[in-house]
XYZ file of C-alpha atoms in Angstrom:
686
model
C -77.825 66.437 -0.232
C -74.606 64.574 -0.280
C -73.609 66.012 3.002
C -77.064 64.853 4.410
C -76.438 61.180 3.375
C -73.224 61.261 5.021
C -74.525 62.584 8.163
C -77.323 59.970 8.238
C -75.228 57.030 7.046
C -73.309 56.829 10.289
C -70.085 58.429 11.665
C -67.640 59.630 9.098
C -64.656 57.280 8.642
C -61.456 59.097 9.094
C -57.895 57.784 8.436
C -55.767 57.209 11.533
C -53.106 59.687 12.346
C -49.690 59.149 10.872
C -48.205 58.118 14.194
C -50.730 55.221 14.488
C -49.884 53.934 11.024
C -46.194 53.585 12.054
C -47.026 51.672 15.269
C -48.925 48.876 13.568
C -46.577 46.913 11.105
C -48.118 45.540 7.936
C -49.190 41.794 7.982
C -46.184 40.979 5.750
C -43.718 42.124 8.462
C -45.491 40.201 11.211
C -45.256 37.008 9.097
C -41.548 37.615 8.688
C -41.069 37.955 12.394
C -43.021 34.795 13.101
C -41.209 32.882 10.364
C -37.802 34.015 11.875
C -38.825 32.846 15.211
C -40.086 29.475 14.048
C -36.800 28.964 12.105
C -34.637 29.943 15.121
C -36.601 27.534 17.179
C -36.306 24.763 14.691
C -32.562 25.445 14.242
C -32.084 25.481 17.938
C -34.046 22.268 18.414
C -32.215 20.662 15.580
C -28.819 21.718 17.007
C -29.807 20.437 20.466
C -31.169 17.136 18.895
C -27.941 16.845 16.811
C -25.812 17.530 19.892
C -27.728 14.915 21.820
C -27.504 12.482 18.940
C -23.893 13.026 18.508
C -23.183 12.634 22.177
C -25.305 9.478 22.147
C -23.599 8.012 19.058
C -20.069 8.799 20.398
C -21.066 7.197 23.669
C -22.479 4.110 22.078
C -19.524 3.734 19.577
C -17.256 2.297 22.289
C -19.571 -0.772 22.605
C -20.198 -1.094 18.851
C -18.337 -3.980 17.372
C -16.291 -3.854 14.207
C -18.542 -3.853 11.201
C -16.717 -6.582 9.309
C -18.070 -10.161 9.594
C -16.755 -12.077 12.673
C -13.639 -14.076 11.932
C -15.017 -17.075 13.637
C -18.697 -18.122 13.053
C -20.947 -18.222 16.171
C -20.873 -22.046 16.212
C -17.171 -22.488 15.618
C -16.618 -23.969 19.056
C -19.593 -26.276 19.126
C -18.992 -30.039 19.041
C -19.898 -30.521 15.309
C -17.231 -28.023 14.439
C -14.457 -28.984 16.717
C -15.465 -32.039 18.718
C -12.056 -32.660 20.237
C -11.920 -29.307 21.854
C -15.596 -28.962 22.928
C -14.978 -30.285 26.475
C -11.893 -29.269 28.357
C -10.335 -27.895 31.582
C -11.409 -24.453 30.408
C -11.688 -22.950 33.887
C -8.125 -21.836 34.806
C -9.336 -19.978 37.916
C -9.952 -23.202 39.851
C -7.640 -26.002 40.592
C -9.503 -28.392 38.403
C -12.575 -27.377 36.561
C -14.355 -28.714 33.369
C -16.643 -26.999 31.032
C -17.552 -26.803 27.396
C -16.688 -24.130 24.894
C -20.223 -22.675 24.880
C -22.000 -19.719 26.486
C -24.194 -21.825 28.756
C -22.165 -24.752 29.845
C -22.389 -27.269 32.528
C -19.607 -26.243 34.851
C -17.790 -28.718 37.100
C -14.943 -28.108 39.553
C -13.065 -29.331 42.578
C -12.446 -26.581 45.090
C -10.056 -26.109 48.102
C -11.844 -23.218 49.562
C -14.679 -23.007 52.010
C -17.831 -20.905 51.987
C -19.669 -20.227 55.334
C -22.749 -18.196 55.934
C -23.332 -16.975 59.433
C -24.123 -13.824 61.303
C -21.407 -11.193 60.894
C -19.499 -13.422 58.472
C -20.704 -13.111 54.839
C -18.441 -15.594 53.313
C -15.054 -17.087 53.773
C -13.484 -17.657 50.360
C -10.053 -18.856 49.173
C -9.090 -19.968 52.672
C -6.854 -22.550 51.309
C -4.400 -21.739 48.469
C -1.911 -24.547 48.443
C -1.852 -25.979 51.933
C -3.188 -24.730 55.214
C -0.656 -23.080 57.403
C 0.535 -24.644 60.722
C -1.897 -22.695 62.799
C -4.742 -24.676 61.126
C -3.034 -28.042 61.746
C -4.067 -30.107 64.843
C -1.175 -32.284 66.052
C -3.408 -35.200 67.182
C -1.688 -38.413 68.240
C 1.376 -36.706 69.737
C 4.777 -36.455 68.058
C 4.895 -38.440 64.818
C 1.165 -38.987 64.929
C -1.357 -38.075 62.378
C -2.067 -34.398 61.781
C -5.468 -33.213 60.811
C -6.214 -29.937 59.066
C -9.379 -28.235 60.320
C -11.387 -25.058 59.894
C -14.138 -24.098 62.308
C -17.148 -21.742 62.162
C -19.189 -21.145 65.270
C -22.645 -20.722 63.804
C -23.931 -21.965 60.513
C -27.141 -20.813 58.846
C -28.111 -22.550 55.609
C -28.976 -20.201 52.792
C -32.548 -19.969 51.267
C -33.191 -22.959 49.034
C -34.197 -22.212 45.442
C -37.059 -24.119 43.897
C -35.067 -25.505 41.191
C -31.262 -25.909 41.833
C -28.618 -25.844 39.179
C -25.835 -27.138 41.232
C -24.817 -30.630 42.322
C -22.462 -31.166 45.096
C -20.899 -34.540 45.711
C -18.749 -34.940 48.876
C -16.488 -37.815 49.557
C -14.406 -38.495 52.756
C -11.375 -40.795 52.305
C -8.066 -41.293 53.967
C -4.965 -40.086 52.197
C -3.642 -41.162 49.766
C -6.593 -41.843 47.630
C -7.841 -41.668 44.040
C -11.431 -41.021 42.919
C -13.066 -41.011 39.558
C -16.081 -38.965 38.646
C -18.029 -39.872 35.462
C -20.370 -37.464 33.746
C -22.468 -38.870 30.826
C -25.287 -37.501 28.885
C -28.596 -39.413 28.780
C -28.945 -38.765 25.149
C -25.914 -40.868 24.309
C -27.186 -44.291 24.911
C -25.130 -46.360 22.455
C -22.102 -46.657 24.587
C -20.252 -49.983 24.716
C -17.787 -48.999 27.499
C -17.545 -46.210 30.128
C -14.520 -44.005 30.369
C -13.455 -45.186 33.739
C -11.264 -47.760 35.513
C -8.773 -49.478 33.274
C -10.290 -47.851 30.164
C -9.534 -44.403 31.512
C -6.088 -45.367 32.736
C -5.155 -46.871 29.281
C -6.452 -43.698 27.510
C -4.484 -41.483 29.886
C -1.380 -43.461 29.162
C -1.852 -43.347 25.430
C -2.342 -39.605 25.428
C 0.765 -39.199 27.658
C 2.823 -41.253 25.220
C 1.430 -39.283 22.281
C 2.273 -36.035 24.013
C 5.871 -37.166 24.855
C 6.424 -38.353 21.266
C 5.200 -35.084 19.825
C 7.147 -33.001 22.276
C 10.366 -35.064 21.370
C 9.887 -34.559 17.656
C 9.095 -30.807 17.908
C 11.666 -29.669 20.401
C 14.478 -32.315 20.232
C 15.770 -31.366 23.601
C 17.543 -34.671 24.185
C 19.591 -34.058 21.056
C 20.705 -30.751 22.562
C 22.135 -32.622 25.667
C 19.263 -32.039 28.141
C 18.847 -34.682 30.762
C 15.464 -36.351 31.362
C 14.716 -34.197 34.414
C 15.218 -31.111 32.405
C 12.969 -32.468 29.585
C 10.326 -33.230 32.115
C 10.660 -29.600 33.317
C 10.099 -28.267 29.812
C 7.135 -30.560 29.348
C 5.547 -29.256 32.472
C 5.990 -25.621 31.327
C 4.340 -26.353 28.036
C 1.541 -28.491 29.534
C 0.686 -25.840 32.041
C 0.643 -23.136 29.310
C -1.678 -25.174 27.047
C -3.690 -26.775 29.795
C -4.185 -23.245 31.493
C -6.136 -22.047 28.362
C -9.633 -20.935 29.275
C -12.937 -20.342 27.585
C -14.718 -17.306 28.906
C -17.952 -15.694 28.035
C -19.379 -12.382 29.219
C -18.794 -8.645 28.720
C -16.314 -6.172 29.915
C -16.933 -2.855 31.570
C -15.756 -0.016 29.356
C -15.833 3.655 29.286
C -14.958 6.606 26.964
C -14.825 10.223 27.664
C -18.294 10.447 26.132
C -19.727 7.992 28.687
C -20.606 9.514 32.201
C -20.738 6.013 33.594
C -19.144 2.642 32.560
C -21.147 0.630 29.953
C -21.237 -3.049 29.289
C -19.290 -4.301 26.209
C -21.247 -6.764 23.936
C -21.410 -10.249 25.199
C -18.658 -12.400 23.558
C -16.592 -15.529 23.915
C -12.878 -15.573 24.358
C -10.499 -18.700 24.095
C -7.243 -17.642 25.449
C -4.256 -18.603 27.501
C -3.790 -16.844 30.932
C -0.609 -15.572 32.667
C -1.283 -17.191 35.989
C -4.128 -19.619 36.898
C -3.954 -18.554 40.548
C -3.579 -14.851 40.300
C -4.312 -13.652 36.723
C -6.927 -16.257 35.528
C -8.172 -14.108 32.572
C -7.015 -12.771 29.163
C -4.414 -10.058 28.804
C -3.873 -8.613 25.390
C -0.139 -7.913 25.689
C 0.638 -11.360 27.468
C -1.300 -13.326 24.747
C 1.075 -12.397 21.984
C 3.869 -14.036 23.867
C 1.700 -17.077 24.860
C 1.016 -17.657 21.257
C 4.595 -18.002 20.320
C 4.811 -21.183 22.239
C 1.319 -22.358 21.437
C 1.860 -21.806 17.780
C 4.904 -24.070 17.827
C 2.951 -26.836 19.602
C -0.438 -26.566 17.811
C -0.869 -23.836 15.211
C -4.634 -24.444 14.975
C -5.041 -23.433 18.743
C -2.999 -20.282 18.132
C -5.072 -19.231 15.081
C -8.319 -19.773 17.085
C -7.064 -17.730 20.086
C -5.892 -14.950 17.730
C -9.344 -14.821 16.002
C -11.114 -14.672 19.242
C -9.053 -11.670 20.378
C -9.509 -9.812 17.104
C -13.288 -10.520 17.087
C -13.418 -8.432 20.307
C -12.513 -5.249 18.453
C -14.854 -2.334 18.380
C -15.693 -0.124 15.494
C -12.868 2.324 16.178
C -10.297 -0.500 16.165
C -9.804 -0.702 20.061
C -9.419 -3.944 21.934
C -9.960 -3.893 25.667
C -6.606 -4.898 26.968
C -7.707 -6.923 29.943
C -10.666 -9.252 29.468
C -12.640 -9.423 32.640
C -15.577 -11.376 31.356
C -18.516 -12.090 33.733
C -19.049 -11.836 37.438
C -16.749 -14.670 38.325
C -13.784 -13.168 36.665
C -14.668 -9.601 37.999
C -14.750 -10.959 41.535
C -10.979 -11.588 41.288
C -10.134 -8.013 40.136
C -9.757 -4.883 42.348
C -12.657 -2.433 41.291
C -10.230 0.258 40.177
C -8.841 -2.079 37.479
C -12.112 -3.470 36.126
C -13.046 -0.515 33.835
C -11.316 -0.402 30.506
C -10.812 3.002 28.843
C -10.995 3.211 25.106
C -8.068 5.663 24.757
C -5.649 3.208 26.328
C -3.621 0.855 24.226
C -1.499 -2.171 24.998
C 1.603 -3.331 23.086
C 0.335 -5.126 19.875
C 2.133 -8.335 20.593
C -0.367 -10.319 18.494
C 1.921 -9.153 15.582
C 4.699 -11.137 17.187
C 2.415 -14.203 17.081
C 1.419 -13.413 13.451
C 5.156 -13.187 12.562
C 5.649 -16.678 14.046
C 2.555 -18.106 12.240
C 3.593 -16.605 8.952
C 7.229 -17.932 9.224
C 8.404 -19.473 5.986
C 5.123 -18.520 4.192
C 3.778 -21.967 4.882
C 0.355 -20.976 6.073
C -2.238 -23.781 6.294
C -5.645 -23.312 4.589
C -7.468 -22.745 7.870
C -4.916 -20.136 8.828
C -5.114 -18.497 5.492
C -8.929 -18.287 5.717
C -8.711 -16.809 9.191
C -6.069 -14.315 7.935
C -8.280 -13.144 5.040
C -11.281 -12.582 7.341
C -9.095 -10.953 9.948
C -7.357 -8.525 7.640
C -9.989 -5.692 7.750
C -9.777 -5.873 11.516
C -5.917 -5.793 11.436
C -6.128 -2.775 9.191
C -8.450 -0.881 11.617
C -6.286 -1.885 14.612
C -3.207 -0.702 12.887
C -4.833 2.594 12.001
C -6.273 3.096 15.504
C -2.687 3.023 16.853
C -1.557 5.570 14.402
C -4.574 7.858 15.013
C -4.733 7.652 18.940
C -1.144 6.870 19.923
C 0.783 9.226 17.616
C 3.499 11.516 19.058
C 4.328 15.196 18.664
C 6.501 14.617 15.565
C 5.934 12.543 12.496
C 6.740 8.824 13.003
C 6.912 9.285 16.755
C 4.464 7.620 19.173
C 3.246 8.247 22.773
C 1.500 5.917 25.086
C -1.730 7.351 26.387
C -3.069 6.709 29.857
C -0.118 7.531 32.081
C -0.831 8.381 35.727
C -1.413 12.105 35.999
C -1.031 12.356 39.811
C 2.585 13.485 39.997
C 2.381 13.953 43.810
C 1.809 10.292 44.696
C 4.299 8.472 42.361
C 8.033 8.750 42.293
C 7.603 8.181 38.541
C 4.048 8.145 37.185
C 3.175 4.737 35.826
C 2.477 3.756 32.181
C 0.323 0.644 32.633
C -0.716 0.728 28.995
C 2.862 0.050 27.868
C 2.768 -3.202 29.818
C 5.924 -2.058 31.675
C 3.908 -0.451 34.455
C 6.448 1.342 36.640
C 9.449 1.423 34.251
C 10.717 5.012 34.537
C 9.480 7.359 31.823
C 9.480 11.238 31.800
C 8.950 12.444 35.311
C 6.215 14.817 34.339
C 3.786 13.388 31.818
C 2.983 15.607 28.742
C 1.958 15.613 25.168
C 5.640 16.212 24.270
C 6.721 12.654 25.026
C 8.212 10.241 22.523
C 8.219 6.520 23.456
C 10.775 4.436 21.749
C 9.244 1.049 22.585
C 5.855 1.938 21.102
C 7.718 3.141 17.920
C 9.422 -0.264 17.679
C 6.147 -2.042 18.147
C 4.693 -0.050 15.273
C 7.710 -0.903 13.122
C 7.044 -4.568 13.729
C 3.297 -4.106 13.032
C 4.057 -2.340 9.703
C 6.468 -5.150 8.721
C 3.839 -7.872 9.393
C 0.984 -5.890 7.720
C 3.261 -5.536 4.588
C 3.846 -9.296 4.608
C 0.217 -10.171 4.994
C -0.752 -7.847 2.171
C 1.686 -9.739 -0.035
C 0.353 -13.066 1.141
C -3.275 -12.123 0.387
C -2.463 -10.285 -2.805
C -3.739 -6.897 -1.729
C -2.156 -3.471 -1.925
C 0.193 -2.939 1.087
C 2.051 0.074 -0.247
C 1.340 2.267 2.800
C 2.537 -0.465 5.099
C 5.757 -0.921 3.158
C 6.347 2.884 3.299
C 5.854 2.895 7.098
C 8.028 -0.119 7.357
C 10.834 1.563 5.477
C 10.544 4.814 7.482
C 10.344 3.172 10.923
C 13.237 0.886 10.114
C 15.418 3.862 9.114
C 18.234 3.745 11.677
C 19.300 7.256 11.000
C 15.822 8.679 11.757
C 15.672 6.372 14.825
C 18.955 7.682 16.045
C 17.820 11.364 15.579
C 14.690 10.816 17.533
C 15.707 8.489 20.318
C 19.544 8.035 20.667
C 20.794 9.522 23.911
C 24.643 9.805 23.508
C 25.329 10.429 27.203
C 23.456 7.246 28.154
C 24.928 5.234 25.256
C 21.534 3.822 24.449
C 18.026 4.671 23.014
C 15.766 6.564 25.275
C 12.323 8.101 25.638
C 11.979 11.922 25.396
C 9.847 14.177 27.485
C 9.515 16.782 30.295
C 11.818 15.206 32.841
C 14.098 15.571 35.840
C 15.944 12.857 37.736
C 16.023 14.863 40.889
C 12.929 13.442 42.519
C 12.436 11.604 45.829
C 9.754 10.219 47.980
C 9.659 11.907 51.358
C 7.317 11.728 54.329
C 4.809 14.568 54.765
C 3.784 14.853 58.437
C 0.920 17.234 58.900
C 1.103 19.325 62.120
C -1.966 20.101 64.218
C -3.115 23.718 64.321
C -3.548 25.233 67.730
C -6.400 23.612 69.654
C -6.953 20.822 67.055
C -7.713 17.380 68.378
C -4.588 15.290 67.610
C -6.688 12.398 66.535
C -8.071 14.419 63.659
C -4.717 15.137 62.111
C -4.259 13.405 58.885
C -1.698 10.556 58.984
C 1.698 10.975 57.499
C 1.977 10.111 53.846
C 4.727 9.536 51.360
C 4.817 12.128 48.579
C 7.031 12.995 45.643
C 9.362 16.025 46.133
C 10.782 17.561 42.945
C 14.140 19.034 43.704
C 14.983 20.344 40.227
C 12.697 21.806 37.623
C 11.919 19.433 34.760
C 12.810 20.219 31.163
C 12.360 18.740 27.806
C 15.122 16.079 27.485
C 15.986 12.383 27.060
C 15.053 10.104 29.963
C 18.285 8.632 31.237
C 17.067 5.179 32.201
C 18.987 2.235 30.767
C 16.819 -0.931 30.692
C 14.330 -2.883 28.690
C 12.911 0.139 26.928
C 16.390 1.191 25.749
C 16.841 -2.219 24.204
C 13.677 -2.247 22.104
C 15.321 -1.451 18.708
C 17.657 -4.288 19.431
C 14.949 -6.635 20.848
C 12.673 -6.270 17.742
C 15.727 -6.491 15.429
C 15.399 -3.022 13.889
C 19.067 -2.260 13.948
C 21.230 -2.953 10.999
C 23.843 -5.706 11.673
C 26.671 -3.149 10.986
C 25.182 -0.408 13.111
C 27.815 1.053 15.529
C 24.869 1.405 18.068
C 24.367 -2.350 18.099
C 28.022 -2.858 19.389
C 27.376 -0.316 22.153
C 24.108 -2.012 23.243
C 25.801 -5.430 23.356
C 28.331 -3.795 25.748
C 25.639 -2.368 27.959
C 23.874 -5.809 28.073
C 27.000 -7.654 29.138
C 28.036 -5.033 31.766
C 27.444 -6.514 35.241
C 27.242 -2.955 36.726
C 24.275 -2.315 34.422
C 22.095 -5.023 32.944
C 23.921 -8.408 33.150
C 23.282 -10.941 35.928
C 24.126 -14.650 36.218
C 20.408 -15.321 35.912
C 19.271 -13.056 33.007
C 19.008 -9.466 31.924
C 17.621 -7.199 34.618
C 14.886 -4.751 33.707
C 16.660 -1.605 34.753
C 20.327 -0.825 35.177
C 21.948 -0.820 38.602
C 23.344 2.692 37.677
C 19.734 4.201 37.467
C 18.605 6.458 40.282
C 15.359 4.592 40.255
C 16.822 1.092 40.318
C 14.747 -1.008 42.812
C 13.051 2.112 44.234
C 9.394 2.026 45.441
C 7.025 4.016 43.408
C 4.710 4.735 46.360
C 4.514 3.702 49.974
C 2.527 0.568 48.952
C 3.962 -0.043 45.441
C 7.197 -1.973 45.404
C 9.551 -1.982 42.322
C 8.082 -4.119 39.592
C 9.945 -3.305 36.287
C 12.938 -1.553 38.119
C 15.415 -4.429 38.382
C 13.761 -7.861 38.421
C 14.357 -10.295 35.553
C 11.371 -10.903 33.192
C 11.445 -13.999 30.997
C 9.390 -12.413 28.055
C 12.000 -9.580 27.586
C 14.821 -12.139 28.058
C 13.266 -14.360 25.305
C 13.281 -11.309 22.921
C 16.868 -10.691 23.929
C 17.908 -14.273 23.227
C 16.060 -14.315 20.022
C 17.670 -11.092 18.841
C 21.172 -12.244 19.854
C 20.651 -15.435 17.851
C 19.519 -13.406 14.849
C 22.461 -11.014 14.903
C 24.959 -13.998 15.537
C 23.736 -15.303 12.090
C 24.168 -12.084 10.191
C 27.270 -10.808 8.631
C 28.769 -7.809 10.370
C 31.288 -6.532 12.884
C 29.170 -7.624 15.902
C 28.560 -11.210 14.871
C 31.024 -12.894 17.177
C 30.060 -10.717 20.131
C 26.465 -11.399 19.653
C 27.160 -15.147 19.414
C 29.114 -15.103 22.708
C 26.511 -13.138 24.662
C 23.797 -15.462 23.216
C 25.451 -18.550 24.592
C 25.936 -17.139 27.968
C 22.514 -15.662 28.424
C 20.786 -18.808 27.140
C 22.717 -20.995 29.541
C 22.061 -18.599 32.537
C 18.316 -18.512 31.921
C 17.823 -22.218 31.580
C 19.967 -23.053 34.575
C 18.241 -20.679 36.897
C 14.646 -21.393 35.806
C 15.337 -25.105 36.192
C 16.974 -24.614 39.494
C 14.087 -22.565 40.869
C 11.701 -25.109 39.480
C 13.388 -27.958 41.351
C 13.428 -25.933 44.573
C 9.809 -24.668 44.550
C 7.951 -26.671 41.933
C 6.853 -23.486 40.200
C 7.706 -21.163 37.277
C 7.477 -17.617 38.650
C 6.285 -14.224 37.360
C 9.763 -12.713 37.711
C 13.205 -13.526 39.146
C 15.278 -11.644 41.575
C 18.342 -9.987 39.894
C 20.531 -10.502 42.949
C 19.748 -14.128 43.859
C 17.886 -15.563 40.964
C 15.111 -16.576 43.215
C 11.536 -16.669 41.770
C 9.246 -13.890 42.979
C 5.855 -12.329 42.315
C 2.940 -14.594 41.739
C 3.256 -18.280 41.078
C 2.592 -20.529 39.292
C 3.217 -18.220 36.376
C 3.121 -20.423 33.279
C 2.433 -17.599 30.907
C 5.308 -16.028 29.240
C 7.652 -17.650 31.645
C 6.932 -20.862 29.766
C 8.907 -19.350 26.748
C 11.896 -21.057 28.487
C 10.822 -24.093 26.380
C 11.562 -22.156 23.163
C 14.860 -20.920 24.582
C 15.861 -24.502 25.333
C 14.870 -25.707 21.915
C 16.427 -22.629 20.184
C 13.107 -22.093 18.308
C 12.860 -18.405 17.544
């Protein structure tokens, strides 16, 4: 019966064969596989997301400003905060331009350039830079008659007219000589008893001139040092052009890091700064500004504190400050495209510590300066740490400039623009083994100033004092950088002096069209394999331990450096100390076909100022070299003053550099940046 029910109840259920049971995993194993797959996907997605986020965060960090509160509040330059400085000639890039210290200012200017719009001629700009050349002069009226300057354009098409214009052009035509007054007044200021024009303006100008002359006489006392009125006027002109050339800029730099595939815009920011040259370099340069502030701080410490604060407020979260401030399209139009982008691994000499040393001199810091210093200290700490983290050398307490040119085929000696000394000879083959003595000395100065600021603010400065002690250790300095054969301090790296620029003239292969043959080019030929050694180049870099006063007054190395300075076959000239010894193989050598010598012989006033200052210091210290330092000091000071005054009388300008053979000014002009330090040399203010 049981068998019957089974038969009628449907087919008999039989267990699957053993092989089938093995082919179908239990539900638990399937769940484990799915879970592992999901976890793998999540981990992969998380890693991908983290990688993307990290890449984004590293890329955006270059344009992330320092997290500490700004040193200057956003309205610090507004009229209610500093009314006397709100309006000014803050447009150094034009011959005369007025604006306010604000982001959106009315801009005025007088121009001596023409702009023409016509077919095939987009615009003519900067046609006139001082006076038109003779080919633009029409000799009407015959010999001795009036000469008229002219510029002609065949066709003129007016540009499209906007609905609402933001520019006012006022043209006047008058016979030379003439004077004209332009008065700008706000409608909102109605309670005005007199207008600043006519005799009122003349009297105000005379009063300010008298005040300036009186302050200049009191501060610098040049008459008491025996300078004639003409020399005093020269010094006043140098100072006036330095201070009068200060500009107020607003905009953003273009920056890039290795984490950015393309340049990115830095945050919009203001900058109140002096400029090296109003005609050629009308923008802020980090390494120049430290020298500018030495003179500005002597004239008006408040201006120096403000400029210093503006520069430090440009610092990003890592502690990097873009070394060249090209803010906005107007400034960018003056700079070759290859120099516009600022790379965040590239430093510049921290010369702001020179200015801080001057502002802290004697410990008599005004309350405004002390407040700025307290707010600036976190940024100074980050800046100092950034140098130690990014510019460190291969050995402890050594340093290496980043950003050297890597194309060893094009350059006789690859440039080091980041050092400020551009084509000054370094190791012939850039490598990570380099040790740069000038950067080590800058960091010794920075450590010293940071230690003093810590004491002034009452904060712990133990690490800065330790670094100061180590970097000022003359024995360690000698072990790392003294080159006995040169008789001076030197860089170290992968180097050979046996290099030369030679013409490479490609030959056409059989059947090649001669017109398609590449033109000849000047390339570097290495005639001896480089090796790790000291760089035998005697010049400004060799002098840095002396220039920044790191040498002990009784150091035997100091005596040898003084002999090198005073040797006419090496560094000494009747016009100042040349940048590179005449005995150097690279002295006055071109770096490329189109790159003439820059820091390879000419005389630079910023370095000569440091030399005069150091000589004055060592002439006041007890030691075996005191008399020698005093003698060289007197000679060098007289030579510098005499030559710069003579060149000013002949040309009407201060110059970027001076020829070491003739003393003549060369480079760009007017250069009333650090060349204006001649005022401090005349006044013996160090």
